[in-house]
Coordinates of C-alpha atoms in Angstrom, one line a residue:
Chain K
A1 CA 0.0 0.0 0.0
Q2 CA 1.1 3.6 -0.6
K3 CA 0.2 6.6 1.4
I4 CA 0.7 10.4 1.2
T5 CA 0.5 12.7 4.2
Q6 CA 0.1 16.5 3.9
T7 CA -0.1 18.0 7.3
Q8 CA -0.7 21.7 6.3
P9 CA -4.4 22.2 5.5
G10 CA -3.7 25.9 4.7
M11 CA -0.7 28.1 4.2
F12 CA -0.3 31.9 3.6
V13 CA 2.7 33.4 1.9
Q14 CA 3.6 37.0 1.0
E15 CA 3.9 37.7 -2.7
K16 CA 7.5 37.3 -3.9
E17 CA 8.4 35.2 -0.9
A18 CA 9.3 31.5 -1.1
V19 CA 7.1 28.8 0.5
T20 CA 7.5 25.2 1.3
L21 CA 4.6 22.7 1.2
D22 CA 5.2 19.6 3.2
C23 CA 4.7 16.0 2.0
T24 CA 5.7 12.7 3.5
Y25 CA 5.0 9.4 1.8
D26 CA 5.0 5.7 2.7
T27 CA 5.5 2.8 0.3
S28 CA 7.2 -0.5 0.6
D29 CA 8.4 -0.4 -3.0
Q30 CA 11.9 0.5 -4.0
S31 CA 10.7 2.1 -7.3
Y32 CA 8.2 4.9 -7.1
G33 CA 7.4 8.3 -8.4
L34 CA 6.3 11.4 -6.6
F35 CA 4.2 14.2 -8.1
W36 CA 2.8 17.6 -7.2
Y37 CA -0.4 18.8 -8.8
K38 CA -1.9 22.3 -8.5
Q39 CA -5.7 22.8 -8.5
P40 CA -6.8 26.4 -8.9
S41 CA -10.3 27.5 -8.1
S42 CA -11.3 26.7 -11.7
G43 CA -11.0 23.1 -10.7
E44 CA -8.6 21.6 -13.2
M45 CA -5.6 19.5 -12.0
I46 CA -2.3 20.9 -13.3
F47 CA 0.8 18.7 -13.2
L48 CA 3.7 20.6 -11.7
I49 CA 6.7 18.4 -11.1
Y50 CA 7.8 14.8 -10.9
Q51 CA 10.6 13.1 -8.9
G52 CA 11.6 9.5 -9.5
S53 CA 12.9 7.5 -6.5
Y54 CA 16.2 6.8 -8.3
D55 CA 16.7 10.3 -9.3
E56 CA 19.8 11.6 -7.4
Q57 CA 19.1 15.3 -8.0
N58 CA 16.1 17.2 -6.9
A59 CA 13.6 17.9 -9.6
T60 CA 13.1 21.5 -10.7
E61 CA 10.6 23.1 -13.0
G62 CA 10.9 26.9 -13.3
R63 CA 9.9 28.3 -9.9
Y64 CA 9.0 24.9 -8.5
S65 CA 11.5 22.5 -6.9
L66 CA 11.0 19.3 -5.1
N67 CA 13.1 18.8 -1.9
F68 CA 13.4 15.0 -2.0
Q69 CA 14.8 13.4 1.1
K70 CA 14.6 9.7 0.6
A71 CA 15.7 8.6 4.1
R72 CA 13.0 10.8 5.6
K73 CA 10.5 9.8 3.0
S74 CA 9.6 13.4 2.3
A75 CA 9.0 15.2 -0.9
N76 CA 8.4 18.9 -0.1
L77 CA 7.4 21.3 -2.8
V78 CA 9.2 24.7 -2.8
I79 CA 7.7 27.6 -4.7
S80 CA 10.1 30.5 -5.1
A81 CA 9.0 34.1 -5.7
S82 CA 5.3 33.4 -5.1
Q83 CA 2.8 35.0 -7.4
L84 CA -0.8 35.8 -6.8
G85 CA -1.7 33.2 -9.4
D86 CA -0.1 30.5 -7.2
S87 CA -3.1 30.6 -4.9
A88 CA -4.6 27.2 -5.2
M89 CA -4.8 23.7 -3.7
Y90 CA -1.7 21.7 -4.0
F91 CA -1.7 17.9 -4.0
C92 CA 1.2 15.6 -3.4
A93 CA 0.9 12.2 -5.0
I94 CA 2.8 8.9 -5.4
I95 CA 2.8 6.0 -7.8
S96 CA 4.8 3.0 -6.9
G97 CA 5.6 -0.6 -7.8
G98 CA 3.4 -2.3 -10.3
Y99 CA 0.5 0.0 -9.6
Q100 CA -0.7 2.5 -12.1
K101 CA -3.0 4.3 -9.7
V102 CA -1.9 7.5 -8.2
T103 CA -2.4 8.0 -4.5
F104 CA -3.0 11.5 -3.4
G105 CA -2.7 13.4 -0.2
I106 CA -5.5 15.5 1.2
G107 CA -4.0 18.7 -0.2
T108 CA -2.8 22.0 1.1
K109 CA -4.5 25.3 0.3
L110 CA -2.0 28.0 -0.4
Q111 CA -3.0 31.7 -0.4
V112 CA -0.6 34.3 -1.7
I113 CA -1.1 37.7 -0.1
P114 CA -0.3 40.9 -2.0
Chain A
E1 CA -1.7 19.4 -28.4
A2 CA -5.2 19.2 -26.8
G3 CA -5.3 18.0 -23.2
V4 CA -7.6 15.7 -21.5
T5 CA -11.2 16.9 -21.8
Q6 CA -14.3 15.9 -19.8
F7 CA -17.9 16.5 -20.4
P8 CA -20.0 17.8 -18.8
S9 CA -18.2 20.2 -16.5
H10 CA -21.2 20.2 -14.1
S11 CA -24.1 17.9 -13.6
V12 CA -27.0 18.2 -11.1
I13 CA -29.3 15.2 -10.9
E14 CA -31.8 13.7 -8.5
K15 CA -31.2 10.6 -6.4
G16 CA -32.2 7.6 -8.5
Q17 CA -31.4 9.1 -11.8
T18 CA -28.7 8.1 -14.2
V19 CA -25.7 10.1 -15.3
T20 CA -23.0 9.5 -17.8
L21 CA -19.7 11.2 -17.7
R22 CA -17.3 11.3 -20.7
C23 CA -13.6 11.6 -20.9
D24 CA -11.4 12.2 -24.0
P25 CA -7.8 11.4 -23.2
I26 CA -4.8 13.0 -24.9
S27 CA -4.4 11.6 -28.4
G28 CA -2.1 8.6 -28.4
H29 CA -2.4 7.9 -24.7
D30 CA -3.3 4.2 -24.2
N31 CA -3.7 4.6 -20.4
L32 CA -6.9 6.2 -19.1
Y33 CA -7.8 6.6 -15.4
W34 CA -10.8 7.7 -13.5
Y35 CA -10.6 9.3 -10.0
R36 CA -13.1 10.9 -7.7
R37 CA -12.9 13.5 -5.0
V38 CA -15.6 13.6 -2.5
M39 CA -15.9 16.9 -0.5
G40 CA -13.1 17.3 2.0
K41 CA -11.6 13.9 1.2
E42 CA -8.6 12.7 -0.8
I43 CA -8.8 12.2 -4.5
K44 CA -9.4 8.4 -4.9
F45 CA -8.5 6.1 -7.7
L46 CA -11.5 4.4 -9.4
L47 CA -10.1 2.4 -12.3
H48 CA -7.5 2.2 -15.1
F49 CA -7.9 1.3 -18.7
V50 CA -5.1 0.2 -21.0
K51 CA -6.7 0.8 -24.4
E52 CA -10.1 -0.8 -24.2
S53 CA -9.3 -3.2 -21.4
K54 CA -9.8 -2.7 -17.7
Q55 CA -6.5 -3.1 -16.1
D56 CA -7.5 -2.3 -12.5
E57 CA -11.0 -1.5 -11.3
S58 CA -10.2 -2.0 -7.6
G59 CA -11.4 1.5 -6.7
M60 CA -14.9 1.3 -8.1
P61 CA -17.2 1.8 -5.1
N62 CA -20.0 -0.6 -6.1
N63 CA -21.9 -2.0 -9.1
R64 CA -23.8 1.2 -9.6
F65 CA -20.7 2.4 -11.4
L66 CA -19.9 1.2 -14.9
A67 CA -17.0 2.4 -17.0
E68 CA -16.4 1.6 -20.6
R69 CA -13.8 2.5 -23.2
T70 CA -15.0 1.0 -26.4
G71 CA -12.5 1.3 -29.2
G72 CA -9.8 2.4 -26.8
T73 CA -10.3 6.1 -27.3
Y74 CA -12.8 8.0 -25.1
S75 CA -14.3 6.6 -22.0
T76 CA -17.6 6.9 -20.2
L77 CA -18.5 6.5 -16.6
K78 CA -22.1 5.8 -15.8
V79 CA -23.7 6.0 -12.4
Q80 CA -27.0 4.2 -12.2
P81 CA -28.9 4.8 -10.0
A82 CA -27.1 7.8 -8.4
E83 CA -27.1 8.2 -4.7
L84 CA -26.4 11.2 -2.5
E85 CA -22.9 10.0 -1.6
D86 CA -21.9 9.9 -5.2
S87 CA -21.6 13.7 -5.2
G88 CA -18.1 14.9 -5.9
V89 CA -15.7 15.8 -8.6
Y90 CA -14.8 13.0 -11.1
F91 CA -11.5 13.4 -12.7
C92 CA -10.1 11.6 -15.7
A93 CA -6.4 11.3 -16.5
S94 CA -4.3 9.8 -19.2
S95 CA -0.7 8.8 -19.7
Q96 CA 1.3 7.5 -22.6
D97 CA 3.1 4.6 -21.1
F98 CA 3.3 2.6 -17.9
G99 CA 4.5 4.8 -15.0
N100 CA 4.5 8.0 -17.0
T101 CA 3.0 11.2 -15.7
Q102 CA -0.8 11.2 -15.7
Y103 CA -2.3 14.3 -17.1
F104 CA -5.7 15.3 -15.6
G105 CA -8.8 16.7 -17.2
P106 CA -10.7 19.6 -15.6
G107 CA -13.1 17.2 -13.9
T108 CA -16.9 16.9 -13.8
R109 CA -18.6 18.2 -10.7
L110 CA -21.5 15.9 -9.9
T111 CA -24.2 16.9 -7.5
V112 CA -26.9 14.4 -6.5
L113 CA -29.9 16.0 -4.8

């Protein structure tokens, strides 16, 4: 079984500041992938970033980076230079082993303050 | 390239009625998935198609839910008869190959009154 824990129901960040959204995971598989998705108020799920369990370097995509700490089983999302458009729900997710189904966390609601 | 599309975006029906949701995956993606998010809960996996075959339907809540993907292109998810607890947002996703990133559609918000 695989599990994602997101302990921050809501976060505030000042515009232009950096913010870290926490995510811990649990899986018994050696091979797995970690994702972050963004869900703005319009409802669509937008893929942000992916980290494979065997990737030695932290994934980065523009202003998004994934702070992958394998021993701690954490995969925190760092958003640098926050923008008002970053206000949304953020979901951490995992896919592992032979499974194709993605397991999601409960999400963190981020609000960027002008 | 067009993304995953879903229809309708919203559906409001009464308990006992039937609703059919449609998903068009990204062209060329053999893998298609259905997920559901009930208010305040995690997004939960429902099932996975590889082309027209059901690879995993372990997340389907009960036999009131029927998913099809005839021809291996678009998929439909039918709820018959709908119950109050079926209300939520139904997401469809697709991926090209095994283990690849799943790209999600905008979701269908279903409200059962």
